[in-house]
Coordinates of C-alpha atoms and ligand atoms in Angstrom, one line a residue:
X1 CA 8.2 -12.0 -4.4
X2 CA 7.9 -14.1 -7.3
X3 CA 8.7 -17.2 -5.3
X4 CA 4.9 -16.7 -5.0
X5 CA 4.4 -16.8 -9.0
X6 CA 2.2 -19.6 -8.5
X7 CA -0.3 -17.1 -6.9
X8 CA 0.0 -14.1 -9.1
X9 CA -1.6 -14.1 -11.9
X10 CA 0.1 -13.4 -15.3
X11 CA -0.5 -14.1 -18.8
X12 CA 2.8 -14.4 -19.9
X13 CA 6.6 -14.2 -18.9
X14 CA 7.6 -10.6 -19.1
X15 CA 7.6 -9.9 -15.3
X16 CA 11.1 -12.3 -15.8
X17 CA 12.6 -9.1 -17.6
X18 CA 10.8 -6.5 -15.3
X19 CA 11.7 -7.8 -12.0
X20 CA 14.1 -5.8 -9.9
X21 CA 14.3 -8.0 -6.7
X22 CA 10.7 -6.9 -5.2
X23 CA 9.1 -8.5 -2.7
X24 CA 11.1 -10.5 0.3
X25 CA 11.7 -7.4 2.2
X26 CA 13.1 -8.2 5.7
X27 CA 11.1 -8.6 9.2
X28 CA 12.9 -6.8 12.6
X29 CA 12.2 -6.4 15.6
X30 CA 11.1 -2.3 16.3
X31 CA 13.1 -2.8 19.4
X32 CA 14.1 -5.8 21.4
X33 CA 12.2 -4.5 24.9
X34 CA 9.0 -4.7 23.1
X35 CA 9.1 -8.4 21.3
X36 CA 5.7 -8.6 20.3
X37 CA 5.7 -5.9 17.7
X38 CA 7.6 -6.9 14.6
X39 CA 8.2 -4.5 11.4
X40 CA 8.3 -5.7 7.6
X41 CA 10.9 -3.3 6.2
X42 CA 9.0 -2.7 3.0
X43 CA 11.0 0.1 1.9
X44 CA 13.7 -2.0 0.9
X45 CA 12.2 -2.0 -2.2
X46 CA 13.1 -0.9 -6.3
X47 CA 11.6 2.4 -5.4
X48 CA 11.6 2.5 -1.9
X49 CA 7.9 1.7 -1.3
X50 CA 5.6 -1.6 -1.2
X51 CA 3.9 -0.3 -4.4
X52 CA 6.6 -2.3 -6.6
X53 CA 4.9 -5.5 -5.4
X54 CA 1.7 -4.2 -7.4
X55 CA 3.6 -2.2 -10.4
X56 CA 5.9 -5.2 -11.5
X57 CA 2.1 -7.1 -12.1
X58 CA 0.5 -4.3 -13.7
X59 CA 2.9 -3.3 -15.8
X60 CA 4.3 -7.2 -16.9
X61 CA 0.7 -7.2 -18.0
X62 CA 0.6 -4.6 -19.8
X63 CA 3.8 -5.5 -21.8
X64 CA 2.5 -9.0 -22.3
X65 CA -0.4 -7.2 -23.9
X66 CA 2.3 -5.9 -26.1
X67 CA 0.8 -2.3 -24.9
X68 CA 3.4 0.6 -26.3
X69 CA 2.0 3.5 -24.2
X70 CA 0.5 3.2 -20.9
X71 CA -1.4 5.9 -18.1
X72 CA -1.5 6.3 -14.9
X73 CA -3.1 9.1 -12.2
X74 CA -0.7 9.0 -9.0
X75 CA 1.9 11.8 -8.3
X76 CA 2.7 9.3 -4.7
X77 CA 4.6 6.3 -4.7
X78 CA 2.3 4.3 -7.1
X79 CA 3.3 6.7 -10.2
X80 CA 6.7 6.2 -9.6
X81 CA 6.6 2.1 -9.2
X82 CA 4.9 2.5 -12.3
X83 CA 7.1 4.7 -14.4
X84 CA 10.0 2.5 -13.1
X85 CA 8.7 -0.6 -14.5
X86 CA 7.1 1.3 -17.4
X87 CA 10.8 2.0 -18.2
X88 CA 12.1 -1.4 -18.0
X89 CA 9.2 -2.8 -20.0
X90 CA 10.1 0.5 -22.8
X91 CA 6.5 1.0 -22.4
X92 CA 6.2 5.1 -22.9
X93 CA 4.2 5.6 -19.1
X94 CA 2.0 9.5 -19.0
X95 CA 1.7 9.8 -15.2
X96 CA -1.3 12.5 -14.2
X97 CA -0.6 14.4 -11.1
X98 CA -2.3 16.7 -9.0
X99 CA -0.7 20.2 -9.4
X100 CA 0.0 20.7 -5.9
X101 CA 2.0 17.6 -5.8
X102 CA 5.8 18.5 -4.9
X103 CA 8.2 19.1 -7.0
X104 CA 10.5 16.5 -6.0
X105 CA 7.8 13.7 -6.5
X106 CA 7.6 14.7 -9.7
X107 CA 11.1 14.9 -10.4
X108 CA 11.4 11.7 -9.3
X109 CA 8.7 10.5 -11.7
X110 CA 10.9 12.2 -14.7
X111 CA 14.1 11.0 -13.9
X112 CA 12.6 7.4 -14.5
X113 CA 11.6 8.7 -18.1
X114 CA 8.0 9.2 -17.2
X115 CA 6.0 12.5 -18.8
X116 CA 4.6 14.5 -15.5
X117 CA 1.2 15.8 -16.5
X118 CA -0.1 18.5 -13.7
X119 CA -3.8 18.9 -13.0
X120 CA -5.3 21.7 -11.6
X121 CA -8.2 20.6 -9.1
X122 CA -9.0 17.6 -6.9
X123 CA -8.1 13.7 -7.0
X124 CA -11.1 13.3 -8.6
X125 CA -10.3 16.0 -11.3
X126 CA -6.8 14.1 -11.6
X127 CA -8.4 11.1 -12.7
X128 CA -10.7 12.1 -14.8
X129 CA -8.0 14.0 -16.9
X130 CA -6.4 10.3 -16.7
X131 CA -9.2 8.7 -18.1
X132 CA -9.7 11.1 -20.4
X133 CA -6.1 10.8 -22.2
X134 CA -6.8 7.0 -21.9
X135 CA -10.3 7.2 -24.1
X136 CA -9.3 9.5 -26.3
X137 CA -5.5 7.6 -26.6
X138 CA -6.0 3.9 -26.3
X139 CA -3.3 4.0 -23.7
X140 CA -3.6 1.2 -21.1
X141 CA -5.1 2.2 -18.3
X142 CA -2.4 1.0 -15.4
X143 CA -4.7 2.0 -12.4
X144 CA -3.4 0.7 -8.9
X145 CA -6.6 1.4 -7.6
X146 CA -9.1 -0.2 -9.9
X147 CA -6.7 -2.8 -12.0
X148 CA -6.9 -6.0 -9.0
X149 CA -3.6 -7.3 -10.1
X150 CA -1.7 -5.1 -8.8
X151 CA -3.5 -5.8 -5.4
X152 CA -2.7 -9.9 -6.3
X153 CA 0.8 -8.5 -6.6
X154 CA 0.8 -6.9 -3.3
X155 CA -0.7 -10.1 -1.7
X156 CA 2.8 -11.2 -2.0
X157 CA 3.6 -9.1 1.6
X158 CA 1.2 -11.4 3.0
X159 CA 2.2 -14.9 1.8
X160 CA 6.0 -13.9 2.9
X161 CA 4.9 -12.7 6.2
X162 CA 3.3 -16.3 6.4
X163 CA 6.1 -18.0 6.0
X164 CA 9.0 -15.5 7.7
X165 CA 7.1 -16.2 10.4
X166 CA 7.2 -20.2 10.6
X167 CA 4.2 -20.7 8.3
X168 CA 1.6 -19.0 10.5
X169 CA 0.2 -15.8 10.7
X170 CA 0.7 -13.0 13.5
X171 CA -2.4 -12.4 15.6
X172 CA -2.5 -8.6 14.2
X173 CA -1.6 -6.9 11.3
X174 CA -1.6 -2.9 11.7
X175 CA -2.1 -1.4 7.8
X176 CA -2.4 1.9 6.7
X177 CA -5.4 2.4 4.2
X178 CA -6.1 5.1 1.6
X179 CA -7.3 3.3 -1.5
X180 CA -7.0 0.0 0.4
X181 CA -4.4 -2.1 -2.1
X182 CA -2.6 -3.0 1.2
X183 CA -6.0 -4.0 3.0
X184 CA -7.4 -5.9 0.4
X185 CA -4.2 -7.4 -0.7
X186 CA -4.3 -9.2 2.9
X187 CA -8.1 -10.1 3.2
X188 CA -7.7 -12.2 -0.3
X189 CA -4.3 -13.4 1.1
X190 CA -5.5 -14.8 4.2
X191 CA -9.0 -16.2 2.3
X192 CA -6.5 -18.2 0.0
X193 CA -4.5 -19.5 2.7
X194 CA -7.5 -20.0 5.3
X195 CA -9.1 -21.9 1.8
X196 CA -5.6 -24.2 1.5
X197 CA -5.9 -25.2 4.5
X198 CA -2.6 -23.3 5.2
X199 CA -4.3 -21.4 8.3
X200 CA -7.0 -21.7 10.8
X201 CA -8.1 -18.2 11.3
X202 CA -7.4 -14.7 9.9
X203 CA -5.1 -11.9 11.2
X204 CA -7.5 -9.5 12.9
X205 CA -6.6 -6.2 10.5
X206 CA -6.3 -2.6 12.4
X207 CA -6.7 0.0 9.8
X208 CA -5.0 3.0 10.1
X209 CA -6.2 6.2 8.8
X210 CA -5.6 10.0 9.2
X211 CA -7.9 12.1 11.3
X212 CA -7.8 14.5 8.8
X213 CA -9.3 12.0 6.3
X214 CA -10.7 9.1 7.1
X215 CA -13.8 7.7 4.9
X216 CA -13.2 4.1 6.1
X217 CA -12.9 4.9 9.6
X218 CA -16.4 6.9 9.6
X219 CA -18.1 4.0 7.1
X220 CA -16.6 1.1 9.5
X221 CA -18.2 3.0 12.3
X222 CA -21.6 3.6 10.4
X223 CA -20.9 7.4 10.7
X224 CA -21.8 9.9 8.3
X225 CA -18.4 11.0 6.5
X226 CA -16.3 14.2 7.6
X227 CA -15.2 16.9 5.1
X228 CA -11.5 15.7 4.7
X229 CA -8.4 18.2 5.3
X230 CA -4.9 18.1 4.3
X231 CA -2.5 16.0 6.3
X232 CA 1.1 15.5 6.4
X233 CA -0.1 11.4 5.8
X234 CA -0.7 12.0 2.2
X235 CA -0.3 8.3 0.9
X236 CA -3.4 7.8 2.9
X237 CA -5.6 10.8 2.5
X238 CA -8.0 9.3 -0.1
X239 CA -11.5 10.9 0.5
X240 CA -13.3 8.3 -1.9
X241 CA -11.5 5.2 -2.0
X242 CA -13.6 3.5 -5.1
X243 CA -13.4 0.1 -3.2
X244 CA -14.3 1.1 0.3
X245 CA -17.5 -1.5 0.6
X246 CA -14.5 -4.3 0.1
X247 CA -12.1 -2.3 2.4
X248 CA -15.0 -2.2 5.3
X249 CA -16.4 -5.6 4.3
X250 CA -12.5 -7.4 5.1
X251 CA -12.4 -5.3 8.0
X252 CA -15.3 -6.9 9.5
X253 CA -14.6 -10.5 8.2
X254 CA -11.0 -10.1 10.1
X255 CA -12.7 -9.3 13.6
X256 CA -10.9 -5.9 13.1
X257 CA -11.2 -2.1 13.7
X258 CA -10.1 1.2 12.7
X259 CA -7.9 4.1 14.3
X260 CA -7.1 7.4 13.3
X261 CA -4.2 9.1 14.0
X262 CA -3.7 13.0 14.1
X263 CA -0.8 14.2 12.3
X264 CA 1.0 14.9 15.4
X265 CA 0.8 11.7 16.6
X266 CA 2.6 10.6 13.0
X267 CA 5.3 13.3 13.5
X268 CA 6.0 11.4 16.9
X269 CA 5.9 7.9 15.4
X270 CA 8.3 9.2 13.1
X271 CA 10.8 10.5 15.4
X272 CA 9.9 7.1 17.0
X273 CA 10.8 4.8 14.1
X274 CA 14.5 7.4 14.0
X275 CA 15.1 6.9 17.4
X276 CA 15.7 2.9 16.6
X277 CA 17.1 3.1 13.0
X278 CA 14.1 3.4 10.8
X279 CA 14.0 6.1 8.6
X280 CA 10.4 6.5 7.0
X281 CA 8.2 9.0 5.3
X282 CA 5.4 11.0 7.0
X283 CA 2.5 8.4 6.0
X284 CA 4.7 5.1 6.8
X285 CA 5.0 6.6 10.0
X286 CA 0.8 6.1 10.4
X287 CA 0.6 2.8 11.0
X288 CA 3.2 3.0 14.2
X289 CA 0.9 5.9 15.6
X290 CA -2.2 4.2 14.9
X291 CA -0.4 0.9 16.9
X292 CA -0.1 3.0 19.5
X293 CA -3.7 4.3 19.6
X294 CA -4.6 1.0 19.9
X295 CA -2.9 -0.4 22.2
X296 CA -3.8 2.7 24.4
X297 CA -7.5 1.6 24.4
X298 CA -6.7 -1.9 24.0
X299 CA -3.8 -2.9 26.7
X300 CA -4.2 -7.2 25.3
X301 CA -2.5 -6.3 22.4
X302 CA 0.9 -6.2 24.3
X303 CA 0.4 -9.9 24.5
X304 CA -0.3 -10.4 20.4
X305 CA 2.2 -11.2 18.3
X306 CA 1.6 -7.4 16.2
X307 CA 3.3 -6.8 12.3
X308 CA 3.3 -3.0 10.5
X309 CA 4.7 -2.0 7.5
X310 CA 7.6 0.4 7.1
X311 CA 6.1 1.4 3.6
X312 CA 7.8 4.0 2.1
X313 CA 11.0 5.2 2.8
X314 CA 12.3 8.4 4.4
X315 CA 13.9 10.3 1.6
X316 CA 10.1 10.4 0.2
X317 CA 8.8 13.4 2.2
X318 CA 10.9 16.3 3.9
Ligands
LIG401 C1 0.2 3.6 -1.1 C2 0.7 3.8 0.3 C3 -0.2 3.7 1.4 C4 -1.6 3.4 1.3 O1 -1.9 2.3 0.6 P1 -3.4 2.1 -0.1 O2 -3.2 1.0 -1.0 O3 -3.7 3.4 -0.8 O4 -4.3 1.9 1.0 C5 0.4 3.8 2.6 N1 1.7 4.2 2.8 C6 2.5 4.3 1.8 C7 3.9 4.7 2.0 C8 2.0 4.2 0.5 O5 2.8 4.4 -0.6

């Protein structure tokens, strides 16, 4: 990805030691009989998710802050992309997680020399212990959700899919939101290439969400927000995403929409995305479901030329 340095903003050279080869993840067909839908393979990643795009950023900032000790509130794939680089950078990384979280997730976090701290309680509650630490610490707050480098690192996806793809952009882009990194990352993506003159139009953006929680579907639809419940998509069950005025705001500005996608529906599209070769967790599995939504109420989009994210891999969830 950092063929894109230009675009990624930095205040020094330390990404040079953190990189691990994030970023230029490969574009495939999902199966020949259906050319118009291509997948980005972002699990072929440092840690298997398209989070490193964001973490590399964050946490090169952080070390050319000179920061020794850094905090973060993610027990997902964000907390681990941050730990790994955290570890490179020989910044010490506290990683709050919700105590339900699996224990395998946080294993995971360990092994790459983070310190797991469990939270009884809510997301919210999770964060606030997170902030908390960093007040009363000093620590460097390495937030994927309210830092916006680590979105200008995940803009990356966007700028490669530009030019994989001869130096335009599809008609569609599927994404899966929960805090919206992956949303926003392409809204200011396409605005800086639609600004270079580099496009003529943006990607119209279907959002995928769960049906079990989906604040950005009901606020995109000007509906009053449903009580969330646990889902199988867990990367995407945010019940406050603190940016969700951007989120719906690009939404609108792309000519886009929203779906939601029950989770059996995303135990389908994951048998789906087995059946050719692609073996992705539970929420990566989404955005294929929510394609298929789609194009169930919208038969045109046969004829677009469609991209989704593969996001995380398949050893993540069970
Ligand atoms: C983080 C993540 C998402 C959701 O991305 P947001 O930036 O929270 O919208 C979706 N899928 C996977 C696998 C993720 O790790």
């Amino acid at each position: 990805m950092w063929r894109y340095e230009a675009v990624v903003p930095t205040i020094g050279d330390a990404w040079r030691g953190l990189t691990m080869g994030e970023g230029h993840t490969p574009m495939a067909f999902l199966d020949p009989s259906e050319p118009n839908v291509r997948v980005k393979v972002e699990y072929m990643s440092p840690t298997l998710s398209f989070k490193d795009r964001g973490a590399v950023v964050l946490v090169a900032l952080a070390a050319d802050l000179g920061v020794e000790r850094l905090v973060v509130d993610s027990s997902g794939n964000a907390g681990t992309a941050i730990a790994a680089y955290a570890a490179r950078a020989g910044i010490r990384a506290d990683v709050f997680v919700g105590a339900s979280a699996p224990a395998s997730k946080r294993t995971q976090i360990e092994r790459l020399g983070a310190i797991v701290h469990p939270v009884e309680g809510t997301r919210e509650d999770v964060a606030e212990a997170a902030i908390a630490s960093v007040r009363s610490s000093g620590a460097f707050y390495a937030s994927h959700v309210h830092n916006p480098l680590f979105v200008h690192g995940v803009k990356t996806y966007l700028y490669e899919l530009w030019e994989g793809n001869g130096r335009a952009l599809p008609d569609v882009l599927v994404l899966p939101v929960g805090n919206g990194t992956l949303v926003l990352a392409c809204a200011i993506g396409g605005r800086e290439l639609l600004r270079a003159g580099l496009v003529a139009d943006l990607p119209r953006i279907i959002a995928v969400q769960s049906a079990r929680c989906c604040p950005v579907h009901d606020a995109f639809h000007e509906r009053a927000p449903r009580r969330a419940t646990p889902t199988i998509a867990d990367g995407i069950a945010i019940s406050r995403p603190a940016r969700l005025p951007q989120i719906v705001a690009s939404l609108h500005e792309s000519g886009g929409t929203t779906v939601v996608v029950d989770d059996d529906a995303v135990r389908v599209a994951r048998a789906e995305l087995g059946s050719v070769g692609f073996d992705v967790e539970h929420t990566a599995a989404a955005t294929l479901a929510g394609y298929r939504a789609a194009l169930a109420s919208d038969p045109t989009l046969a004829e677009r030329d469609v991209v989704i994210p593969l996001c995380g891999a398949g050893l993540k969830t069970p």
